[in-house]
Amino acid sequence: MKDLQIPAGPGAPHGLTVPAAELVERFTHSSGPGGQNVNTTDSQVQLSLDLGTTTALDERQRQRALRQLDHRLAGTILMISASEHRSQWRNRTAARQRLSTLIREAIVPQRVRRATKPTRGSKRRRLTAKRHRAEIKRNRKRPPIE
C-alpha cells in the first residue's frame, strides 16, 4: 500500500502525505452487488486513520480536523467503509479517495464574516419597499364616509 497524497488547497498549501504505515485497512464480506461471489470474497474495505497521532497533520490542522469530523470519530480514529464495487481494489481506491476528500475539507480554515454597514442603495430600497407595502395596506381599508 502506498502513501495517501492529499492535494494542495486552503489549509494545506503544499498538500499532505499520509504515510501508508498510519493507514489501517480491514477487509470483510460486502453486502453489496456480486451475487454468490459476495459470500466468498472479502471485497468491503474499512480504512481507518488515527487523527490524534498522524504525522501528516500539524497541530492547527489536527485541531481543525478533530473539531470538524467530531461526529464521525471513534475517539480520534476516523473510519471509512467502501463496498459499492465488486472488486476489492476498486473499493480500496474509493475508500482512499473518500478519506482524502474528508481530510481535505476538514482542514480548510473557517471563513469569518466581517460585519459591514448596509449600503445607501440597500437602505433606500428597504425604505421604498416599506412605503410601498404600507400603501398597499392603506388601500385595503374602507374609504371614509363623508
CSV table of N, CA and C in Angstrom, one decimal:
chain,number,residue,atom,x,y,z
A,1,MET,N,0.8,-1.2,0.0
A,1,MET,CA,0.0,0.0,0.0
A,1,MET,C,0.9,1.2,0.0
A,2,LYS,N,0.5,2.3,-0.8
A,2,LYS,CA,1.3,3.5,-0.9
A,2,LYS,C,0.8,4.5,0.0
A,3,ASP,N,1.6,5.6,0.2
A,3,ASP,CA,1.2,6.7,1.0
A,3,ASP,C,0.0,7.4,0.3
A,4,LEU,N,-0.8,8.0,1.1
A,4,LEU,CA,-2.0,8.7,0.6
A,4,LEU,C,-1.7,10.2,0.4
A,5,GLN,N,-1.8,10.6,-0.8
A,5,GLN,CA,-1.5,12.0,-1.2
A,5,GLN,C,-2.8,12.8,-1.2
A,6,ILE,N,-2.8,13.9,-0.5
A,6,ILE,CA,-3.9,14.8,-0.4
A,6,ILE,C,-3.5,16.1,-1.1
A,7,PRO,N,-4.2,16.5,-2.1
A,7,PRO,CA,-3.8,17.7,-3.0
A,7,PRO,C,-3.8,19.0,-2.2
A,8,ALA,N,-3.0,19.9,-2.7
A,8,ALA,CA,-2.9,21.3,-2.0
A,8,ALA,C,-4.2,22.0,-2.1
A,9,GLY,N,-4.4,22.9,-1.2
A,9,GLY,CA,-5.6,23.7,-1.1
A,9,GLY,C,-5.6,24.6,0.1
A,10,PRO,N,-6.7,25.3,0.4
A,10,PRO,CA,-6.7,26.1,1.6
A,10,PRO,C,-6.5,25.2,2.9
A,11,GLY,N,-5.6,25.7,3.7
A,11,GLY,CA,-5.3,25.0,5.0
A,11,GLY,C,-4.1,24.1,4.8
A,12,ALA,N,-3.8,23.7,3.6
A,12,ALA,CA,-2.6,22.9,3.3
A,12,ALA,C,-2.0,23.3,2.0
A,13,PRO,N,-1.3,24.4,1.9
A,13,PRO,CA,-0.9,25.0,0.6
A,13,PRO,C,0.1,24.1,-0.2
A,14,HIS,N,0.7,23.1,0.5
A,14,HIS,CA,1.7,22.3,-0.2
A,14,HIS,C,1.1,20.8,-0.3
A,15,GLY,N,-0.1,20.6,0.1
A,15,GLY,CA,-0.7,19.3,0.1
A,15,GLY,C,-0.2,18.5,1.3
A,16,LEU,N,-0.7,17.3,1.5
A,16,LEU,CA,-0.4,16.4,2.6
A,16,LEU,C,0.0,15.1,2.1
A,17,THR,N,0.8,14.4,2.9
A,17,THR,CA,1.1,13.0,2.6
A,17,THR,C,0.9,12.2,3.9
A,18,VAL,N,-0.1,11.3,3.9
A,18,VAL,CA,-0.3,10.4,5.0
A,18,VAL,C,0.5,9.1,4.8
A,19,PRO,N,1.4,8.8,5.6
A,19,PRO,CA,2.2,7.6,5.5
A,19,PRO,C,1.4,6.3,5.5
A,20,ALA,N,1.7,5.4,4.6
A,20,ALA,CA,1.0,4.2,4.5
A,20,ALA,C,1.0,3.4,5.8
A,21,ALA,N,2.0,3.5,6.6
A,21,ALA,CA,2.1,2.8,7.9
A,21,ALA,C,1.0,3.3,8.9
A,22,GLU,N,0.4,4.5,8.7
A,22,GLU,CA,-0.6,5.0,9.6
A,22,GLU,C,-2.0,4.7,9.2
A,23,LEU,N,-2.1,4.2,7.9
A,23,LEU,CA,-3.4,3.7,7.4
A,23,LEU,C,-3.7,2.3,7.8
A,24,VAL,N,-4.8,2.0,8.3
A,24,VAL,CA,-5.2,0.6,8.6
A,24,VAL,C,-6.3,0.1,7.8
A,25,GLU,N,-6.1,-0.9,7.0
A,25,GLU,CA,-7.1,-1.5,6.1
A,25,GLU,C,-7.6,-2.8,6.7
A,26,ARG,N,-8.9,-3.0,6.7
A,26,ARG,CA,-9.5,-4.3,7.0
A,26,ARG,C,-10.5,-4.7,5.9
A,27,PHE,N,-10.6,-5.9,5.6
A,27,PHE,CA,-11.4,-6.4,4.5
A,27,PHE,C,-12.4,-7.4,5.1
A,28,THR,N,-13.7,-7.2,4.7
A,28,THR,CA,-14.8,-8.0,5.2
A,28,THR,C,-15.7,-8.4,4.0
A,29,HIS,N,-16.6,-9.3,4.3
A,29,HIS,CA,-17.6,-9.6,3.2
A,29,HIS,C,-18.5,-8.4,3.0
A,30,SER,N,-18.7,-8.1,1.8
A,30,SER,CA,-19.6,-7.0,1.4
A,30,SER,C,-21.0,-7.4,1.3
A,31,SER,N,-21.9,-6.5,1.6
A,31,SER,CA,-23.3,-6.8,1.4
A,31,SER,C,-23.9,-6.3,0.1
A,32,GLY,N,-23.0,-5.7,-0.7
A,32,GLY,CA,-23.5,-5.1,-2.0
A,32,GLY,C,-23.6,-6.1,-3.1
A,33,PRO,N,-23.5,-5.6,-4.4
A,33,PRO,CA,-23.7,-6.5,-5.5
A,33,PRO,C,-22.6,-7.5,-5.7
A,34,GLY,N,-22.9,-8.6,-6.4
A,34,GLY,CA,-21.9,-9.6,-6.6
A,34,GLY,C,-22.5,-11.0,-6.5
A,35,GLY,N,-23.7,-11.2,-6.2
A,35,GLY,CA,-24.4,-12.5,-6.2
A,35,GLY,C,-23.7,-13.4,-5.2
A,36,GLN,N,-23.5,-14.7,-5.5
A,36,GLN,CA,-23.0,-15.6,-4.6
A,36,GLN,C,-21.5,-15.3,-4.3
A,37,ASN,N,-20.8,-14.6,-5.2
A,37,ASN,CA,-19.5,-14.2,-5.0
A,37,ASN,C,-19.3,-13.4,-3.8
A,38,VAL,N,-20.3,-12.6,-3.4
A,38,VAL,CA,-20.3,-11.8,-2.2
A,38,VAL,C,-20.0,-12.6,-0.9
A,39,ASN,N,-20.5,-13.8,-0.9
A,39,ASN,CA,-20.3,-14.7,0.3
A,39,ASN,C,-18.9,-15.3,0.4
A,40,THR,N,-18.1,-15.2,-0.7
A,40,THR,CA,-16.8,-15.8,-0.6
A,40,THR,C,-15.6,-14.8,-0.8
A,41,THR,N,-16.0,-13.6,-1.1
A,41,THR,CA,-14.9,-12.6,-1.4
A,41,THR,C,-14.9,-11.5,-0.3
A,42,ASP,N,-13.8,-11.1,0.2
A,42,ASP,CA,-13.7,-10.0,1.2
A,42,ASP,C,-13.5,-8.7,0.4
A,43,SER,N,-14.6,-8.2,-0.1
A,43,SER,CA,-14.4,-7.0,-1.0
A,43,SER,C,-14.7,-5.7,-0.3
A,44,GLN,N,-15.4,-5.7,0.8
A,44,GLN,CA,-15.6,-4.4,1.6
A,44,GLN,C,-14.3,-4.0,2.2
A,45,VAL,N,-14.0,-2.7,2.2
A,45,VAL,CA,-12.8,-2.2,2.7
A,45,VAL,C,-13.2,-1.2,3.9
A,46,GLN,N,-12.5,-1.4,5.0
A,46,GLN,CA,-12.7,-0.4,6.1
A,46,GLN,C,-11.3,0.2,6.3
A,47,LEU,N,-11.2,1.5,6.0
A,47,LEU,CA,-9.9,2.2,6.1
A,47,LEU,C,-10.0,3.1,7.3
A,48,SER,N,-9.0,3.1,8.2
A,48,SER,CA,-9.0,3.9,9.4
A,48,SER,C,-7.7,4.7,9.5
A,49,LEU,N,-7.8,5.8,10.1
A,49,LEU,CA,-6.7,6.7,10.4
A,49,LEU,C,-6.9,7.4,11.7
A,50,ASP,N,-5.8,7.3,12.6
A,50,ASP,CA,-5.9,8.0,13.9
A,50,ASP,C,-5.5,9.4,13.7
A,51,LEU,N,-6.4,10.4,13.7
A,51,LEU,CA,-6.1,11.8,13.5
A,51,LEU,C,-5.3,12.4,14.7
A,52,GLY,N,-5.5,11.7,15.9
A,52,GLY,CA,-4.8,12.2,17.0
A,52,GLY,C,-3.3,12.0,17.0
A,53,THR,N,-2.8,11.0,16.2
A,53,THR,CA,-1.4,10.7,16.2
A,53,THR,C,-0.7,10.8,14.9
A,54,THR,N,-1.5,11.0,13.8
A,54,THR,CA,-0.9,11.1,12.5
A,54,THR,C,0.2,12.1,12.3
A,55,THR,N,1.2,11.8,11.6
A,55,THR,CA,2.3,12.8,11.4
A,55,THR,C,2.0,13.7,10.2
A,56,ALA,N,0.9,13.4,9.5
A,56,ALA,CA,0.6,14.1,8.2
A,56,ALA,C,0.1,15.5,8.6
A,57,LEU,N,-0.5,15.7,9.7
A,57,LEU,CA,-1.1,17.0,10.1
A,57,LEU,C,-0.3,17.7,11.1
A,58,ASP,N,-0.2,19.1,11.0
A,58,ASP,CA,0.4,19.8,12.1
A,58,ASP,C,-0.6,20.1,13.1
A,59,GLU,N,-0.3,20.7,14.2
A,59,GLU,CA,-1.2,20.9,15.3
A,59,GLU,C,-2.5,21.6,15.0
A,60,ARG,N,-2.3,22.7,14.2
A,60,ARG,CA,-3.5,23.5,13.8
A,60,ARG,C,-4.4,22.7,13.0
A,61,GLN,N,-3.9,22.0,12.0
A,61,GLN,CA,-4.7,21.2,11.1
A,61,GLN,C,-5.4,20.0,11.9
A,62,ARG,N,-4.6,19.5,12.8
A,62,ARG,CA,-5.2,18.4,13.7
A,62,ARG,C,-6.4,18.9,14.5
A,63,GLN,N,-6.3,20.1,15.1
A,63,GLN,CA,-7.4,20.6,15.9
A,63,GLN,C,-8.6,20.9,15.0
A,64,ARG,N,-8.4,21.4,13.8
A,64,ARG,CA,-9.5,21.7,12.8
A,64,ARG,C,-10.1,20.4,12.4
A,65,ALA,N,-9.3,19.4,12.1
A,65,ALA,CA,-9.9,18.1,11.6
A,65,ALA,C,-10.7,17.4,12.8
A,66,LEU,N,-10.1,17.4,14.0
A,66,LEU,CA,-10.8,16.8,15.1
A,66,LEU,C,-12.2,17.5,15.4
A,67,ARG,N,-12.2,18.9,15.3
A,67,ARG,CA,-13.4,19.6,15.5
A,67,ARG,C,-14.4,19.4,14.4
A,68,GLN,N,-14.0,19.4,13.1
A,68,GLN,CA,-14.9,19.3,12.0
A,68,GLN,C,-15.5,17.9,11.9
A,69,LEU,N,-14.6,16.9,12.2
A,69,LEU,CA,-15.0,15.5,12.0
A,69,LEU,C,-15.5,14.8,13.3
A,70,ASP,N,-15.7,15.6,14.3
A,70,ASP,CA,-16.0,15.0,15.6
A,70,ASP,C,-17.2,14.0,15.6
A,71,HIS,N,-18.2,14.3,14.8
A,71,HIS,CA,-19.4,13.4,14.7
A,71,HIS,C,-19.1,12.1,14.0
A,72,ARG,N,-17.9,12.0,13.3
A,72,ARG,CA,-17.6,10.8,12.6
A,72,ARG,C,-16.5,10.0,13.3
A,73,LEU,N,-16.0,10.5,14.4
A,73,LEU,CA,-14.8,9.9,15.0
A,73,LEU,C,-15.2,8.9,16.1
A,74,ALA,N,-14.4,7.9,16.3
A,74,ALA,CA,-14.5,7.0,17.5
A,74,ALA,C,-13.2,7.3,18.2
A,75,GLY,N,-13.3,8.1,19.2
A,75,GLY,CA,-12.1,8.6,19.9
A,75,GLY,C,-11.5,9.6,19.0
A,76,THR,N,-10.3,9.3,18.5
A,76,THR,CA,-9.7,10.2,17.5
A,76,THR,C,-9.5,9.4,16.1
A,77,ILE,N,-10.1,8.2,16.0
A,77,ILE,CA,-10.0,7.4,14.8
A,77,ILE,C,-11.1,7.7,13.8
A,78,LEU,N,-10.7,8.0,12.6
A,78,LEU,CA,-11.6,8.2,11.5
A,78,LEU,C,-11.7,6.9,10.7
A,79,MET,N,-12.9,6.4,10.6
A,79,MET,CA,-13.2,5.1,9.9
A,79,MET,C,-14.0,5.4,8.6
A,80,ILE,N,-13.5,4.8,7.5
A,80,ILE,CA,-14.2,4.9,6.2
A,80,ILE,C,-14.5,3.5,5.7
A,81,SER,N,-15.7,3.3,5.2
A,81,SER,CA,-16.1,2.0,4.6
A,81,SER,C,-16.4,2.2,3.2
A,82,ALA,N,-16.0,1.2,2.4
A,82,ALA,CA,-16.4,1.3,0.9
A,82,ALA,C,-16.8,-0.1,0.5
A,83,SER,N,-18.0,-0.3,-0.1
A,83,SER,CA,-18.4,-1.6,-0.5
A,83,SER,C,-19.3,-1.5,-1.8
A,84,GLU,N,-19.2,-0.3,-2.5
A,84,GLU,CA,-20.1,-0.1,-3.6
A,84,GLU,C,-19.6,-0.9,-4.9
A,85,HIS,N,-18.4,-1.3,-4.9
A,85,HIS,CA,-17.9,-2.0,-6.1
A,85,HIS,C,-17.7,-3.5,-5.8
A,86,ARG,N,-17.7,-4.3,-6.8
A,86,ARG,CA,-17.5,-5.8,-6.6
A,86,ARG,C,-16.0,-6.1,-6.4
A,87,SER,N,-15.1,-5.3,-6.8
A,87,SER,CA,-13.7,-5.5,-6.7
A,87,SER,C,-13.1,-4.9,-5.5
A,88,GLN,N,-12.3,-5.6,-4.8
A,88,GLN,CA,-11.6,-5.1,-3.6
A,88,GLN,C,-10.7,-4.0,-3.9
A,89,TRP,N,-10.0,-4.1,-5.0
A,89,TRP,CA,-9.1,-3.0,-5.4
A,89,TRP,C,-9.9,-1.7,-5.7
A,90,ARG,N,-11.0,-1.7,-6.3
A,90,ARG,CA,-11.8,-0.5,-6.6
A,90,ARG,C,-12.4,0.0,-5.3
A,91,ASN,N,-12.8,-0.8,-4.3
A,91,ASN,CA,-13.2,-0.4,-3.0
A,91,ASN,C,-12.1,0.3,-2.2
A,92,ARG,N,-10.9,-0.3,-2.4
A,92,ARG,CA,-9.7,0.3,-1.7
A,92,ARG,C,-9.5,1.7,-2.2
A,93,THR,N,-9.6,1.9,-3.5
A,93,THR,CA,-9.4,3.2,-4.2
A,93,THR,C,-10.5,4.2,-3.8
A,94,ALA,N,-11.7,3.7,-3.7
A,94,ALA,CA,-12.8,4.5,-3.3
A,94,ALA,C,-12.7,5.0,-1.9
A,95,ALA,N,-12.3,4.1,-1.0
A,95,ALA,CA,-12.1,4.4,0.4
A,95,ALA,C,-11.0,5.5,0.6
A,96,ARG,N,-9.9,5.3,-0.1
A,96,ARG,CA,-8.8,6.2,0.0
A,96,ARG,C,-9.2,7.6,-0.6
A,97,GLN,N,-9.9,7.6,-1.6
A,97,GLN,CA,-10.4,8.9,-2.2
A,97,GLN,C,-11.3,9.6,-1.2
A,98,ARG,N,-12.2,8.8,-0.6
A,98,ARG,CA,-13.2,9.4,0.3
A,98,ARG,C,-12.4,10.0,1.6
A,99,LEU,N,-11.4,9.2,2.1
A,99,LEU,CA,-10.6,9.7,3.2
A,99,LEU,C,-9.9,11.0,2.8
A,100,SER,N,-9.3,11.0,1.6
A,100,SER,CA,-8.6,12.2,1.2
A,100,SER,C,-9.5,13.4,1.1
A,101,THR,N,-10.7,13.2,0.6
A,101,THR,CA,-11.7,14.3,0.5
A,101,THR,C,-12.1,14.8,1.8
A,102,LEU,N,-12.4,13.9,2.7
A,102,LEU,CA,-12.8,14.3,4.1
A,102,LEU,C,-11.7,15.1,4.8
A,103,ILE,N,-10.5,14.7,4.7
A,103,ILE,CA,-9.4,15.4,5.4
A,103,ILE,C,-9.2,16.7,4.7
A,104,ARG,N,-9.2,16.7,3.4
A,104,ARG,CA,-9.1,18.0,2.6
A,104,ARG,C,-10.1,19.0,3.1
A,105,GLU,N,-11.4,18.6,3.2
A,105,GLU,CA,-12.4,19.6,3.6
A,105,GLU,C,-12.4,19.9,5.1
A,106,ALA,N,-11.9,19.0,5.9
A,106,ALA,CA,-11.9,19.3,7.3
A,106,ALA,C,-10.8,20.3,7.8
A,107,ILE,N,-9.7,20.4,7.0
A,107,ILE,CA,-8.6,21.3,7.4
A,107,ILE,C,-8.7,22.7,6.8
A,108,VAL,N,-9.7,22.9,6.0
A,108,VAL,CA,-9.9,24.3,5.5
A,108,VAL,C,-10.3,25.2,6.6
A,109,PRO,N,-9.6,26.3,6.8
A,109,PRO,CA,-10.0,27.3,7.9
A,109,PRO,C,-11.3,27.8,7.7
A,110,GLN,N,-12.0,28.1,8.8
A,110,GLN,CA,-13.4,28.6,8.7
A,110,GLN,C,-13.3,30.1,8.3
A,111,ARG,N,-14.1,30.5,7.4
A,111,ARG,CA,-14.1,31.9,6.9
A,111,ARG,C,-15.0,32.7,7.9
A,112,VAL,N,-14.4,33.8,8.4
A,112,VAL,CA,-15.1,34.6,9.4
A,112,VAL,C,-15.7,35.8,8.6
A,113,ARG,N,-17.0,36.0,8.8
A,113,ARG,CA,-17.7,37.0,8.2
A,113,ARG,C,-17.5,38.3,8.9
A,114,ARG,N,-17.1,39.3,8.2
A,114,ARG,CA,-16.9,40.6,8.8
A,114,ARG,C,-18.2,41.5,8.6
A,115,ALA,N,-18.8,42.0,9.7
A,115,ALA,CA,-20.0,42.8,9.5
A,115,ALA,C,-19.7,44.1,8.8
A,116,THR,N,-20.5,44.5,7.9
A,116,THR,CA,-20.4,45.7,7.2
A,116,THR,C,-21.6,46.5,7.3
A,117,LYS,N,-21.5,47.8,7.1
A,117,LYS,CA,-22.7,48.7,7.1
A,117,LYS,C,-23.5,48.4,5.8
A,118,PRO,N,-24.9,48.6,5.9
A,118,PRO,CA,-25.7,48.5,4.7
A,118,PRO,C,-25.4,49.6,3.8
A,119,THR,N,-25.4,49.4,2.5
A,119,THR,CA,-25.1,50.4,1.5
A,119,THR,C,-26.3,51.4,1.5
A,120,ARG,N,-26.0,52.6,0.9
A,120,ARG,CA,-27.0,53.6,0.8
A,120,ARG,C,-28.2,53.1,-0.1
A,121,GLY,N,-27.8,52.4,-1.2
A,121,GLY,CA,-28.8,51.9,-2.1
A,121,GLY,C,-29.7,50.8,-1.4
A,122,SER,N,-29.1,50.0,-0.6
A,122,SER,CA,-29.9,48.9,0.1
A,122,SER,C,-30.8,49.6,1.1
A,123,LYS,N,-30.4,50.6,1.8
A,123,LYS,CA,-31.3,51.3,2.7
A,123,LYS,C,-32.4,52.0,2.0
A,124,ARG,N,-32.1,52.6,0.9
A,124,ARG,CA,-33.2,53.2,0.1
A,124,ARG,C,-34.2,52.2,-0.4
A,125,ARG,N,-33.7,51.1,-0.9
A,125,ARG,CA,-34.6,50.0,-1.4
A,125,ARG,C,-35.5,49.5,-0.3
A,126,ARG,N,-34.9,49.3,0.9
A,126,ARG,CA,-35.7,48.8,2.0
A,126,ARG,C,-36.8,49.8,2.4
A,127,LEU,N,-36.5,51.1,2.5
A,127,LEU,CA,-37.5,52.1,2.9
A,127,LEU,C,-38.5,52.2,1.8
A,128,THR,N,-38.1,52.2,0.5
A,128,THR,CA,-39.1,52.2,-0.6
A,128,THR,C,-40.1,51.1,-0.5
A,129,ALA,N,-39.5,49.9,-0.2
A,129,ALA,CA,-40.4,48.7,-0.1
A,129,ALA,C,-41.4,48.8,1.0
A,130,LYS,N,-40.9,49.4,2.1
A,130,LYS,CA,-41.8,49.6,3.3
A,130,LYS,C,-42.9,50.5,3.0
A,131,ARG,N,-42.5,51.6,2.3
A,131,ARG,CA,-43.6,52.6,1.9
A,131,ARG,C,-44.6,52.0,1.0
A,132,HIS,N,-44.1,51.2,0.0
A,132,HIS,CA,-45.0,50.5,-0.9
A,132,HIS,C,-45.9,49.6,-0.2
A,133,ARG,N,-45.4,48.8,0.7
A,133,ARG,CA,-46.2,47.8,1.5
A,133,ARG,C,-47.3,48.6,2.3
A,134,ALA,N,-46.9,49.7,2.9
A,134,ALA,CA,-47.8,50.4,3.7
A,134,ALA,C,-48.9,51.0,2.9
A,135,GLU,N,-48.5,51.4,1.7
A,135,GLU,CA,-49.5,52.0,0.7
A,135,GLU,C,-50.6,50.9,0.3
A,136,ILE,N,-50.1,49.7,0.1
A,136,ILE,CA,-51.0,48.5,-0.3
A,136,ILE,C,-51.9,48.3,0.9
A,137,LYS,N,-51.5,48.3,2.1
A,137,LYS,CA,-52.3,48.0,3.2
A,137,LYS,C,-53.3,49.1,3.5
A,138,ARG,N,-52.8,50.4,3.2
A,138,ARG,CA,-53.7,51.5,3.4
A,138,ARG,C,-54.9,51.5,2.4
A,139,ASN,N,-54.6,51.0,1.2
A,139,ASN,CA,-55.6,51.0,0.1
A,139,ASN,C,-56.6,49.8,0.4
A,140,ARG,N,-56.4,48.9,1.3
A,140,ARG,CA,-57.3,47.9,1.6
A,140,ARG,C,-58.4,48.4,2.6
A,141,LYS,N,-58.2,49.5,3.2
A,141,LYS,CA,-59.2,50.0,4.2
A,141,LYS,C,-60.4,50.5,3.4
A,142,ARG,N,-61.5,50.5,4.1
A,142,ARG,CA,-62.7,51.1,3.5
A,142,ARG,C,-62.6,52.6,3.4
A,143,PRO,N,-63.1,53.2,2.4
A,143,PRO,CA,-62.9,54.6,2.2
A,143,PRO,C,-63.8,55.3,3.3
A,144,PRO,N,-63.3,56.4,3.8
A,144,PRO,CA,-64.1,57.1,4.9
A,144,PRO,C,-65.4,57.6,4.4
A,145,ILE,N,-66.4,57.6,5.2
A,145,ILE,CA,-67.8,58.1,4.9
A,145,ILE,C,-67.8,59.6,5.1
A,146,GLU,N,-68.2,60.3,4.0
A,146,GLU,CA,-68.2,61.7,4.1
A,146,GLU,C,-69.6,62.3,4.2
